[in-house]
Amino acid sequence: MAAHDFFSHVSPITGNLLSRVNRAGFKYWVLAGENLADAPSAEDAFRALMESPSHRANLLNPTYDSMGIGAVDGGDFGTIYVQEFMAFESRKAASKAAGKP
C-alpha cells in the first residue's frame, strides 16, 4: 500500500482480499478477513480497531484459526497496520478433500 500510495482493502495492483488469498495458493480455507489501520502507535491502532464494530468482529471471531500481522511506515498515511485472518477446514476434512485417508 505504502509503495503504491493507497490505503484500502482493494489494491489497484493485487485486487481484493479474495483475489490475494487465491493468488497466494491457500488450500482448504473457509473464511478470510482483513483489518487495516493507520495510526501513530500499535496501541492507537488497536483501540481504533476495537471501537469499530466490523473490525472488532474480525478480532474476536472464534472461527478464525490463523492470523498474520504487519506494520510499515506508510509515509503520509503514518504507520500502516494490517491484520489478515483466515479459517481453514479441519485437517481431517482437508485430507478427505485431497483424497487421503
PDB file of N, CA and C in Angstrom:
ATOM      1  N   MET A   1       0.816  -1.186   0.000  1.00  0.00           N
ATOM      2  CA  MET A   1       0.000   0.000   0.000  1.00  0.00           C
ATOM      3  C   MET A   1       0.863   1.255   0.000  1.00  0.00           C
ATOM      4  N   ALA A   2       1.803   1.297   0.939  1.00  0.00           N
ATOM      5  CA  ALA A   2       2.639   2.498   1.045  1.00  0.00           C
ATOM      6  C   ALA A   2       3.415   2.736  -0.248  1.00  0.00           C
ATOM      7  N   ALA A   3       3.947   1.679  -0.830  1.00  0.00           N
ATOM      8  CA  ALA A   3       4.755   1.818  -2.045  1.00  0.00           C
ATOM      9  C   ALA A   3       3.936   2.307  -3.234  1.00  0.00           C
ATOM     10  N   HIS A   4       2.620   2.041  -3.208  1.00  0.00           N
ATOM     11  CA  HIS A   4       1.764   2.433  -4.324  1.00  0.00           C
ATOM     12  C   HIS A   4       0.793   3.552  -3.955  1.00  0.00           C
ATOM     13  N   ASP A   5       1.030   4.193  -2.801  1.00  0.00           N
ATOM     14  CA  ASP A   5       0.304   5.388  -2.379  1.00  0.00           C
ATOM     15  C   ASP A   5      -1.215   5.192  -2.327  1.00  0.00           C
ATOM     16  N   PHE A   6      -1.654   4.121  -1.641  1.00  0.00           N
ATOM     17  CA  PHE A   6      -3.085   3.942  -1.409  1.00  0.00           C
ATOM     18  C   PHE A   6      -3.284   3.311  -0.045  1.00  0.00           C
ATOM     19  N   PHE A   7      -4.472   3.453   0.489  1.00  0.00           N
ATOM     20  CA  PHE A   7      -4.834   2.843   1.774  1.00  0.00           C
ATOM     21  C   PHE A   7      -6.256   2.321   1.614  1.00  0.00           C
ATOM     22  N   SER A   8      -6.391   1.040   1.341  1.00  0.00           N
ATOM     23  CA  SER A   8      -7.707   0.474   1.035  1.00  0.00           C
ATOM     24  C   SER A   8      -7.651  -1.043   1.103  1.00  0.00           C
ATOM     25  N   HIS A   9      -8.802  -1.659   1.311  1.00  0.00           N
ATOM     26  CA  HIS A   9      -8.901  -3.118   1.276  1.00  0.00           C
ATOM     27  C   HIS A   9      -8.783  -3.647  -0.156  1.00  0.00           C
ATOM     28  N   VAL A  10      -8.966  -2.768  -1.123  1.00  0.00           N
ATOM     29  CA  VAL A  10      -8.849  -3.169  -2.527  1.00  0.00           C
ATOM     30  C   VAL A  10      -7.617  -2.499  -3.125  1.00  0.00           C
ATOM     31  N   SER A  11      -6.694  -3.324  -3.574  1.00  0.00           N
ATOM     32  CA  SER A  11      -5.444  -2.828  -4.150  1.00  0.00           C
ATOM     33  C   SER A  11      -5.594  -2.616  -5.651  1.00  0.00           C
ATOM     34  N   PRO A  12      -5.081  -1.497  -6.171  1.00  0.00           N
ATOM     35  CA  PRO A  12      -5.092  -1.314  -7.624  1.00  0.00           C
ATOM     36  C   PRO A  12      -4.121  -2.290  -8.320  1.00  0.00           C
ATOM     37  N   ILE A  13      -3.250  -2.928  -7.542  1.00  0.00           N
ATOM     38  CA  ILE A  13      -2.257  -3.855  -8.089  1.00  0.00           C
ATOM     39  C   ILE A  13      -2.708  -5.314  -7.946  1.00  0.00           C
ATOM     40  N   THR A  14      -3.186  -5.684  -6.757  1.00  0.00           N
ATOM     41  CA  THR A  14      -3.493  -7.103  -6.478  1.00  0.00           C
ATOM     42  C   THR A  14      -4.964  -7.397  -6.239  1.00  0.00           C
ATOM     43  N   GLY A  15      -5.826  -6.406  -6.322  1.00  0.00           N
ATOM     44  CA  GLY A  15      -7.266  -6.636  -6.156  1.00  0.00           C
ATOM     45  C   GLY A  15      -7.692  -6.729  -4.701  1.00  0.00           C
ATOM     46  N   ASN A  16      -8.801  -7.443  -4.472  1.00  0.00           N
ATOM     47  CA  ASN A  16      -9.358  -7.537  -3.127  1.00  0.00           C
ATOM     48  C   ASN A  16      -8.758  -8.721  -2.367  1.00  0.00           C
ATOM     49  N   LEU A  17      -9.174  -8.878  -1.120  1.00  0.00           N
ATOM     50  CA  LEU A  17      -8.638  -9.941  -0.269  1.00  0.00           C
ATOM     51  C   LEU A  17      -8.842 -11.317  -0.897  1.00  0.00           C
ATOM     52  N   LEU A  18     -10.002 -11.587  -1.431  1.00  0.00           N
ATOM     53  CA  LEU A  18     -10.276 -12.881  -2.063  1.00  0.00           C
ATOM     54  C   LEU A  18      -9.285 -13.152  -3.191  1.00  0.00           C
ATOM     55  N   SER A  19      -9.017 -12.153  -4.006  1.00  0.00           N
ATOM     56  CA  SER A  19      -8.035 -12.309  -5.093  1.00  0.00           C
ATOM     57  C   SER A  19      -6.653 -12.623  -4.553  1.00  0.00           C
ATOM     58  N   ARG A  20      -6.259 -11.923  -3.496  1.00  0.00           N
ATOM     59  CA  ARG A  20      -4.924 -12.144  -2.929  1.00  0.00           C
ATOM     60  C   ARG A  20      -4.812 -13.527  -2.289  1.00  0.00           C
ATOM     61  N   VAL A  21      -5.847 -13.968  -1.596  1.00  0.00           N
ATOM     62  CA  VAL A  21      -5.834 -15.300  -0.968  1.00  0.00           C
ATOM     63  C   VAL A  21      -5.737 -16.378  -2.040  1.00  0.00           C
ATOM     64  N   ASN A  22      -6.525 -16.260  -3.077  1.00  0.00           N
ATOM     65  CA  ASN A  22      -6.489 -17.260  -4.154  1.00  0.00           C
ATOM     66  C   ASN A  22      -5.153 -17.252  -4.885  1.00  0.00           C
ATOM     67  N   ARG A  23      -4.617 -16.070  -5.161  1.00  0.00           N
ATOM     68  CA  ARG A  23      -3.340 -15.964  -5.859  1.00  0.00           C
ATOM     69  C   ARG A  23      -2.206 -16.558  -5.025  1.00  0.00           C
ATOM     70  N   ALA A  24      -2.306 -16.451  -3.698  1.00  0.00           N
ATOM     71  CA  ALA A  24      -1.265 -16.988  -2.816  1.00  0.00           C
ATOM     72  C   ALA A  24      -1.296 -18.516  -2.765  1.00  0.00           C
ATOM     73  N   GLY A  25      -2.382 -19.118  -3.263  1.00  0.00           N
ATOM     74  CA  GLY A  25      -2.440 -20.570  -3.346  1.00  0.00           C
ATOM     75  C   GLY A  25      -2.890 -21.271  -2.076  1.00  0.00           C
ATOM     76  N   PHE A  26      -3.535 -20.546  -1.166  1.00  0.00           N
ATOM     77  CA  PHE A  26      -4.036 -21.199   0.039  1.00  0.00           C
ATOM     78  C   PHE A  26      -5.047 -22.270  -0.330  1.00  0.00           C
ATOM     79  N   LYS A  27      -4.987 -23.402   0.358  1.00  0.00           N
ATOM     80  CA  LYS A  27      -5.924 -24.509   0.136  1.00  0.00           C
ATOM     81  C   LYS A  27      -6.779 -24.688   1.382  1.00  0.00           C
ATOM     82  N   TYR A  28      -7.986 -25.138   1.175  1.00  0.00           N
ATOM     83  CA  TYR A  28      -8.899 -25.549   2.252  1.00  0.00           C
ATOM     84  C   TYR A  28      -9.269 -24.430   3.209  1.00  0.00           C
ATOM     85  N   TRP A  29      -9.239 -23.201   2.744  1.00  0.00           N
ATOM     86  CA  TRP A  29      -9.672 -22.116   3.608  1.00  0.00           C
ATOM     87  C   TRP A  29     -11.179 -21.934   3.456  1.00  0.00           C
ATOM     88  N   VAL A  30     -11.819 -21.512   4.522  1.00  0.00           N
ATOM     89  CA  VAL A  30     -13.275 -21.349   4.508  1.00  0.00           C
ATOM     90  C   VAL A  30     -13.717 -19.922   4.833  1.00  0.00           C
ATOM     91  N   LEU A  31     -12.811 -19.121   5.380  1.00  0.00           N
ATOM     92  CA  LEU A  31     -13.172 -17.757   5.753  1.00  0.00           C
ATOM     93  C   LEU A  31     -11.904 -16.911   5.806  1.00  0.00           C
ATOM     94  N   ALA A  32     -11.998 -15.683   5.330  1.00  0.00           N
ATOM     95  CA  ALA A  32     -10.864 -14.756   5.397  1.00  0.00           C
ATOM     96  C   ALA A  32     -11.381 -13.362   5.725  1.00  0.00           C
ATOM     97  N   GLY A  33     -10.588 -12.616   6.463  1.00  0.00           N
ATOM     98  CA  GLY A  33     -10.944 -11.247   6.817  1.00  0.00           C
ATOM     99  C   GLY A  33      -9.689 -10.406   6.914  1.00  0.00           C
ATOM    100  N   GLU A  34      -9.887  -9.093   6.921  1.00  0.00           N
ATOM    101  CA  GLU A  34      -8.749  -8.181   6.941  1.00  0.00           C
ATOM    102  C   GLU A  34      -9.104  -6.930   7.718  1.00  0.00           C
ATOM    103  N   ASN A  35      -8.179  -6.484   8.542  1.00  0.00           N
ATOM    104  CA  ASN A  35      -8.290  -5.198   9.227  1.00  0.00           C
ATOM    105  C   ASN A  35      -7.131  -4.321   8.792  1.00  0.00           C
ATOM    106  N   LEU A  36      -7.408  -3.055   8.541  1.00  0.00           N
ATOM    107  CA  LEU A  36      -6.389  -2.062   8.223  1.00  0.00           C
ATOM    108  C   LEU A  36      -6.531  -0.889   9.183  1.00  0.00           C
ATOM    109  N   ALA A  37      -5.420  -0.338   9.601  1.00  0.00           N
ATOM    110  CA  ALA A  37      -5.453   0.864  10.434  1.00  0.00           C
ATOM    111  C   ALA A  37      -4.214   1.696  10.119  1.00  0.00           C
ATOM    112  N   ASP A  38      -4.370   3.005  10.181  1.00  0.00           N
ATOM    113  CA  ASP A  38      -3.211   3.892  10.147  1.00  0.00           C
ATOM    114  C   ASP A  38      -3.264   4.696  11.429  1.00  0.00           C
ATOM    115  N   ALA A  39      -2.178   4.641  12.172  1.00  0.00           N
ATOM    116  CA  ALA A  39      -2.167   5.260  13.493  1.00  0.00           C
ATOM    117  C   ALA A  39      -0.724   5.522  13.906  1.00  0.00           C
ATOM    118  N   PRO A  40      -0.527   6.420  14.866  1.00  0.00           N
ATOM    119  CA  PRO A  40       0.830   6.714  15.314  1.00  0.00           C
ATOM    120  C   PRO A  40       1.462   5.603  16.158  1.00  0.00           C
ATOM    121  N   SER A  41       0.643   4.699  16.711  1.00  0.00           N
ATOM    122  CA  SER A  41       1.195   3.611  17.531  1.00  0.00           C
ATOM    123  C   SER A  41       0.310   2.376  17.405  1.00  0.00           C
ATOM    124  N   ALA A  42       0.867   1.225  17.761  1.00  0.00           N
ATOM    125  CA  ALA A  42       0.093  -0.017  17.747  1.00  0.00           C
ATOM    126  C   ALA A  42      -1.068   0.074  18.731  1.00  0.00           C
ATOM    127  N   GLU A  43      -0.845   0.718  19.863  1.00  0.00           N
ATOM    128  CA  GLU A  43      -1.920   0.872  20.854  1.00  0.00           C
ATOM    129  C   GLU A  43      -3.072   1.681  20.283  1.00  0.00           C
ATOM    130  N   ASP A  44      -2.766   2.762  19.568  1.00  0.00           N
ATOM    131  CA  ASP A  44      -3.818   3.584  18.959  1.00  0.00           C
ATOM    132  C   ASP A  44      -4.548   2.807  17.865  1.00  0.00           C
ATOM    133  N   ALA A  45      -3.795   2.038  17.082  1.00  0.00           N
ATOM    134  CA  ALA A  45      -4.431   1.234  16.030  1.00  0.00           C
ATOM    135  C   ALA A  45      -5.366   0.212  16.651  1.00  0.00           C
ATOM    136  N   PHE A  46      -4.905  -0.476  17.681  1.00  0.00           N
ATOM    137  CA  PHE A  46      -5.732  -1.483  18.351  1.00  0.00           C
ATOM    138  C   PHE A  46      -7.001  -0.851  18.921  1.00  0.00           C
ATOM    139  N   ARG A  47      -6.863   0.289  19.573  1.00  0.00           N
ATOM    140  CA  ARG A  47      -8.021   0.981  20.156  1.00  0.00           C
ATOM    141  C   ARG A  47      -9.033   1.328  19.058  1.00  0.00           C
ATOM    142  N   ALA A  48      -8.549   1.855  17.942  1.00  0.00           N
ATOM    143  CA  ALA A  48      -9.446   2.230  16.845  1.00  0.00           C
ATOM    144  C   ALA A  48     -10.139   0.999  16.259  1.00  0.00           C
ATOM    145  N   LEU A  49      -9.392  -0.092  16.088  1.00  0.00           N
ATOM    146  CA  LEU A  49      -9.988  -1.312  15.541  1.00  0.00           C
ATOM    147  C   LEU A  49     -11.048  -1.879  16.488  1.00  0.00           C
ATOM    148  N   MET A  50     -10.790  -1.839  17.773  1.00  0.00           N
ATOM    149  CA  MET A  50     -11.751  -2.363  18.743  1.00  0.00           C
ATOM    150  C   MET A  50     -12.999  -1.485  18.853  1.00  0.00           C
ATOM    151  N   GLU A  51     -12.883  -0.208  18.490  1.00  0.00           N
ATOM    152  CA  GLU A  51     -14.036   0.687  18.532  1.00  0.00           C
ATOM    153  C   GLU A  51     -14.891   0.596  17.266  1.00  0.00           C
ATOM    154  N   SER A  52     -14.399  -0.084  16.251  1.00  0.00           N
ATOM    155  CA  SER A  52     -15.137  -0.270  15.001  1.00  0.00           C
ATOM    156  C   SER A  52     -15.831  -1.632  15.040  1.00  0.00           C
ATOM    157  N   PRO A  53     -17.168  -1.678  14.940  1.00  0.00           N
ATOM    158  CA  PRO A  53     -17.874  -2.958  15.053  1.00  0.00           C
ATOM    159  C   PRO A  53     -17.383  -4.044  14.088  1.00  0.00           C
ATOM    160  N   SER A  54     -17.130  -3.704  12.835  1.00  0.00           N
ATOM    161  CA  SER A  54     -16.720  -4.736  11.876  1.00  0.00           C
ATOM    162  C   SER A  54     -15.287  -5.215  12.135  1.00  0.00           C
ATOM    163  N   HIS A  55     -14.406  -4.288  12.510  1.00  0.00           N
ATOM    164  CA  HIS A  55     -13.022  -4.679  12.807  1.00  0.00           C
ATOM    165  C   HIS A  55     -12.956  -5.478  14.109  1.00  0.00           C
ATOM    166  N   ARG A  56     -13.741  -5.059  15.076  1.00  0.00           N
ATOM    167  CA  ARG A  56     -13.795  -5.783  16.356  1.00  0.00           C
ATOM    168  C   ARG A  56     -14.303  -7.207  16.122  1.00  0.00           C
ATOM    169  N   ALA A  57     -15.298  -7.333  15.254  1.00  0.00           N
ATOM    170  CA  ALA A  57     -15.848  -8.665  14.950  1.00  0.00           C
ATOM    171  C   ALA A  57     -14.764  -9.571  14.364  1.00  0.00           C
ATOM    172  N   ASN A  58     -13.912  -9.042  13.481  1.00  0.00           N
ATOM    173  CA  ASN A  58     -12.807  -9.843  12.951  1.00  0.00           C
ATOM    174  C   ASN A  58     -11.872 -10.297  14.067  1.00  0.00           C
ATOM    175  N   LEU A  59     -11.495  -9.357  14.935  1.00  0.00           N
ATOM    176  CA  LEU A  59     -10.556  -9.676  16.005  1.00  0.00           C
ATOM    177  C   LEU A  59     -11.098 -10.724  16.970  1.00  0.00           C
ATOM    178  N   LEU A  60     -12.389 -10.706  17.211  1.00  0.00           N
ATOM    179  CA  LEU A  60     -12.977 -11.593  18.219  1.00  0.00           C
ATOM    180  C   LEU A  60     -13.665 -12.820  17.632  1.00  0.00           C
ATOM    181  N   ASN A  61     -13.630 -12.977  16.330  1.00  0.00           N
ATOM    182  CA  ASN A  61     -14.314 -14.107  15.682  1.00  0.00           C
ATOM    183  C   ASN A  61     -13.597 -15.421  16.023  1.00  0.00           C
ATOM    184  N   PRO A  62     -14.255 -16.317  16.751  1.00  0.00           N
ATOM    185  CA  PRO A  62     -13.597 -17.567  17.139  1.00  0.00           C
ATOM    186  C   PRO A  62     -13.410 -18.547  15.980  1.00  0.00           C
ATOM    187  N   THR A  63     -14.003 -18.277  14.838  1.00  0.00           N
ATOM    188  CA  THR A  63     -13.851 -19.159  13.680  1.00  0.00           C
ATOM    189  C   THR A  63     -12.452 -19.060  13.090  1.00  0.00           C
ATOM    190  N   TYR A  64     -11.857 -17.877  13.152  1.00  0.00           N
ATOM    191  CA  TYR A  64     -10.509 -17.709  12.602  1.00  0.00           C
ATOM    192  C   TYR A  64      -9.513 -18.526  13.420  1.00  0.00           C
ATOM    193  N   ASP A  65      -8.662 -19.284  12.727  1.00  0.00           N
ATOM    194  CA  ASP A  65      -7.644 -20.063  13.421  1.00  0.00           C
ATOM    195  C   ASP A  65      -6.225 -19.660  13.014  1.00  0.00           C
ATOM    196  N   SER A  66      -6.107 -18.663  12.145  1.00  0.00           N
ATOM    197  CA  SER A  66      -4.792 -18.184  11.716  1.00  0.00           C
ATOM    198  C   SER A  66      -4.845 -16.675  11.550  1.00  0.00           C
ATOM    199  N   MET A  67      -3.720 -16.039  11.879  1.00  0.00           N
ATOM    200  CA  MET A  67      -3.683 -14.581  11.801  1.00  0.00           C
ATOM    201  C   MET A  67      -2.270 -14.137  11.444  1.00  0.00           C
ATOM    202  N   GLY A  68      -2.174 -13.127  10.592  1.00  0.00           N
ATOM    203  CA  GLY A  68      -0.896 -12.501  10.285  1.00  0.00           C
ATOM    204  C   GLY A  68      -1.012 -11.009  10.544  1.00  0.00           C
ATOM    205  N   ILE A  69       0.048 -10.426  11.063  1.00  0.00           N
ATOM    206  CA  ILE A  69       0.046  -9.000  11.390  1.00  0.00           C
ATOM    207  C   ILE A  69       1.286  -8.356  10.785  1.00  0.00           C
ATOM    208  N   GLY A  70       1.100  -7.183  10.190  1.00  0.00           N
ATOM    209  CA  GLY A  70       2.233  -6.441   9.659  1.00  0.00           C
ATOM    210  C   GLY A  70       2.100  -4.965   9.981  1.00  0.00           C
ATOM    211  N   ALA A  71       3.225  -4.291  10.060  1.00  0.00           N
ATOM    212  CA  ALA A  71       3.245  -2.845  10.276  1.00  0.00           C
ATOM    213  C   ALA A  71       4.369  -2.267   9.426  1.00  0.00           C
ATOM    214  N   VAL A  72       4.097  -1.125   8.805  1.00  0.00           N
ATOM    215  CA  VAL A  72       5.103  -0.494   7.953  1.00  0.00           C
ATOM    216  C   VAL A  72       4.915   1.021   8.001  1.00  0.00           C
ATOM    217  N   ASP A  73       6.009   1.738   7.843  1.00  0.00           N
ATOM    218  CA  ASP A  73       5.929   3.187   7.740  1.00  0.00           C
ATOM    219  C   ASP A  73       5.237   3.513   6.432  1.00  0.00           C
ATOM    220  N   GLY A  74       4.073   4.116   6.513  1.00  0.00           N
ATOM    221  CA  GLY A  74       3.280   4.414   5.333  1.00  0.00           C
ATOM    222  C   GLY A  74       3.429   5.826   4.818  1.00  0.00           C
ATOM    223  N   GLY A  75       4.495   6.506   5.179  1.00  0.00           N
ATOM    224  CA  GLY A  75       4.695   7.871   4.685  1.00  0.00           C
ATOM    225  C   GLY A  75       3.585   8.790   5.147  1.00  0.00           C
ATOM    226  N   ASP A  76       2.879   9.400   4.198  1.00  0.00           N
ATOM    227  CA  ASP A  76       1.796  10.323   4.526  1.00  0.00           C
ATOM    228  C   ASP A  76       0.663   9.663   5.296  1.00  0.00           C
ATOM    229  N   PHE A  77       0.556   8.325   5.206  1.00  0.00           N
ATOM    230  CA  PHE A  77      -0.509   7.611   5.910  1.00  0.00           C
ATOM    231  C   PHE A  77      -0.133   7.337   7.368  1.00  0.00           C
ATOM    232  N   GLY A  78       1.083   7.605   7.773  1.00  0.00           N
ATOM    233  CA  GLY A  78       1.544   7.241   9.116  1.00  0.00           C
ATOM    234  C   GLY A  78       1.944   5.775   9.108  1.00  0.00           C
ATOM    235  N   THR A  79       1.930   5.133  10.251  1.00  0.00           N
ATOM    236  CA  THR A  79       2.216   3.704  10.295  1.00  0.00           C
ATOM    237  C   THR A  79       0.964   2.956   9.873  1.00  0.00           C
ATOM    238  N   ILE A  80       1.128   2.033   8.935  1.00  0.00           N
ATOM    239  CA  ILE A  80       0.008   1.222   8.457  1.00  0.00           C
ATOM    240  C   ILE A  80       0.098  -0.141   9.134  1.00  0.00           C
ATOM    241  N   TYR A  81      -0.990  -0.529   9.760  1.00  0.00           N
ATOM    242  CA  TYR A  81      -1.100  -1.827  10.422  1.00  0.00           C
ATOM    243  C   TYR A  81      -2.087  -2.675   9.631  1.00  0.00           C
ATOM    244  N   VAL A  82      -1.704  -3.898   9.342  1.00  0.00           N
ATOM    245  CA  VAL A  82      -2.553  -4.819   8.587  1.00  0.00           C
ATOM    246  C   VAL A  82      -2.689  -6.112   9.381  1.00  0.00           C
ATOM    247  N   GLN A  83      -3.916  -6.585   9.509  1.00  0.00           N
ATOM    248  CA  GLN A  83      -4.192  -7.877  10.140  1.00  0.00           C
ATOM    249  C   GLN A  83      -4.947  -8.716   9.126  1.00  0.00           C
ATOM    250  N   GLU A  84      -4.448  -9.911   8.872  1.00  0.00           N
ATOM    251  CA  GLU A  84      -5.116 -10.855   7.972  1.00  0.00           C
ATOM    252  C   GLU A  84      -5.573 -12.041   8.809  1.00  0.00           C
ATOM    253  N   PHE A  85      -6.815 -12.440   8.626  1.00  0.00           N
ATOM    254  CA  PHE A  85      -7.400 -13.550   9.381  1.00  0.00           C
ATOM    255  C   PHE A  85      -7.850 -14.624   8.407  1.00  0.00           C
ATOM    256  N   MET A  86      -7.654 -15.889   8.787  1.00  0.00           N
ATOM    257  CA  MET A  86      -8.158 -16.987   7.959  1.00  0.00           C
ATOM    258  C   MET A  86      -8.624 -18.132   8.840  1.00  0.00           C
ATOM    259  N   ALA A  87      -9.588 -18.859   8.318  1.00  0.00           N
ATOM    260  CA  ALA A  87     -10.046 -20.101   8.945  1.00  0.00           C
ATOM    261  C   ALA A  87      -9.929 -21.188   7.896  1.00  0.00           C
ATOM    262  N   PHE A  88      -9.430 -22.324   8.314  1.00  0.00           N
ATOM    263  CA  PHE A  88      -9.227 -23.462   7.425  1.00  0.00           C
ATOM    264  C   PHE A  88     -10.096 -24.630   7.860  1.00  0.00           C
ATOM    265  N   GLU A  89     -10.420 -25.477   6.889  1.00  0.00           N
ATOM    266  CA  GLU A  89     -11.109 -26.712   7.216  1.00  0.00           C
ATOM    267  C   GLU A  89     -10.241 -27.498   8.191  1.00  0.00           C
ATOM    268  N   SER A  90     -10.867 -28.388   8.949  1.00  0.00           N
ATOM    269  CA  SER A  90     -10.088 -29.240   9.848  1.00  0.00           C
ATOM    270  C   SER A  90      -9.135 -30.103   9.029  1.00  0.00           C
ATOM    271  N   ARG A  91      -8.072 -30.572   9.645  1.00  0.00           N
ATOM    272  CA  ARG A  91      -7.119 -31.434   8.934  1.00  0.00           C
ATOM    273  C   ARG A  91      -7.809 -32.676   8.380  1.00  0.00           C
ATOM    274  N   LYS A  92      -8.719 -33.230   9.149  1.00  0.00           N
ATOM    275  CA  LYS A  92      -9.427 -34.431   8.702  1.00  0.00           C
ATOM    276  C   LYS A  92     -10.231 -34.126   7.435  1.00  0.00           C
ATOM    277  N   ALA A  93     -10.959 -33.009   7.447  1.00  0.00           N
ATOM    278  CA  ALA A  93     -11.755 -32.645   6.261  1.00  0.00           C
ATOM    279  C   ALA A  93     -10.841 -32.314   5.082  1.00  0.00           C
ATOM    280  N   ALA A  94      -9.731 -31.637   5.348  1.00  0.00           N
ATOM    281  CA  ALA A  94      -8.799 -31.284   4.269  1.00  0.00           C
ATOM    282  C   ALA A  94      -8.188 -32.544   3.659  1.00  0.00           C
ATOM    283  N   SER A  95      -7.816 -33.513   4.488  1.00  0.00           N
ATOM    284  CA  SER A  95      -7.254 -34.772   3.984  1.00  0.00           C
ATOM    285  C   SER A  95      -8.276 -35.521   3.141  1.00  0.00           C
ATOM    286  N   LYS A  96      -9.510 -35.543   3.602  1.00  0.00           N
ATOM    287  CA  LYS A  96     -10.573 -36.229   2.854  1.00  0.00           C
ATOM    288  C   LYS A  96     -10.783 -35.549   1.502  1.00  0.00           C
ATOM    289  N   ALA A  97     -10.792 -34.212   1.500  1.00  0.00           N
ATOM    290  CA  ALA A  97     -10.983 -33.479   0.250  1.00  0.00           C
ATOM    291  C   ALA A  97      -9.824 -33.729  -0.718  1.00  0.00           C
ATOM    292  N   ALA A  98      -8.633 -33.986  -0.177  1.00  0.00           N
ATOM    293  CA  ALA A  98      -7.464 -34.245  -1.010  1.00  0.00           C
ATOM    294  C   ALA A  98      -7.355 -35.707  -1.402  1.00  0.00           C
ATOM    295  N   GLY A  99      -8.319 -36.537  -0.965  1.00  0.00           N
ATOM    296  CA  GLY A  99      -8.313 -37.946  -1.316  1.00  0.00           C
ATOM    297  C   GLY A  99      -7.375 -38.784  -0.476  1.00  0.00           C
ATOM    298  N   LYS A 100      -7.005 -38.275   0.699  1.00  0.00           N
ATOM    299  CA  LYS A 100      -6.116 -39.021   1.576  1.00  0.00           C
ATOM    300  C   LYS A 100      -6.937 -39.620   2.734  1.00  0.00           C
ATOM    301  N   PRO A 101      -6.527 -40.786   3.238  1.00  0.00           N
ATOM    302  CA  PRO A 101      -7.289 -41.402   4.343  1.00  0.00           C
ATOM    303  C   PRO A 101      -7.176 -40.630   5.633  1.00  0.00           C
TER     304      PRO A 101
END
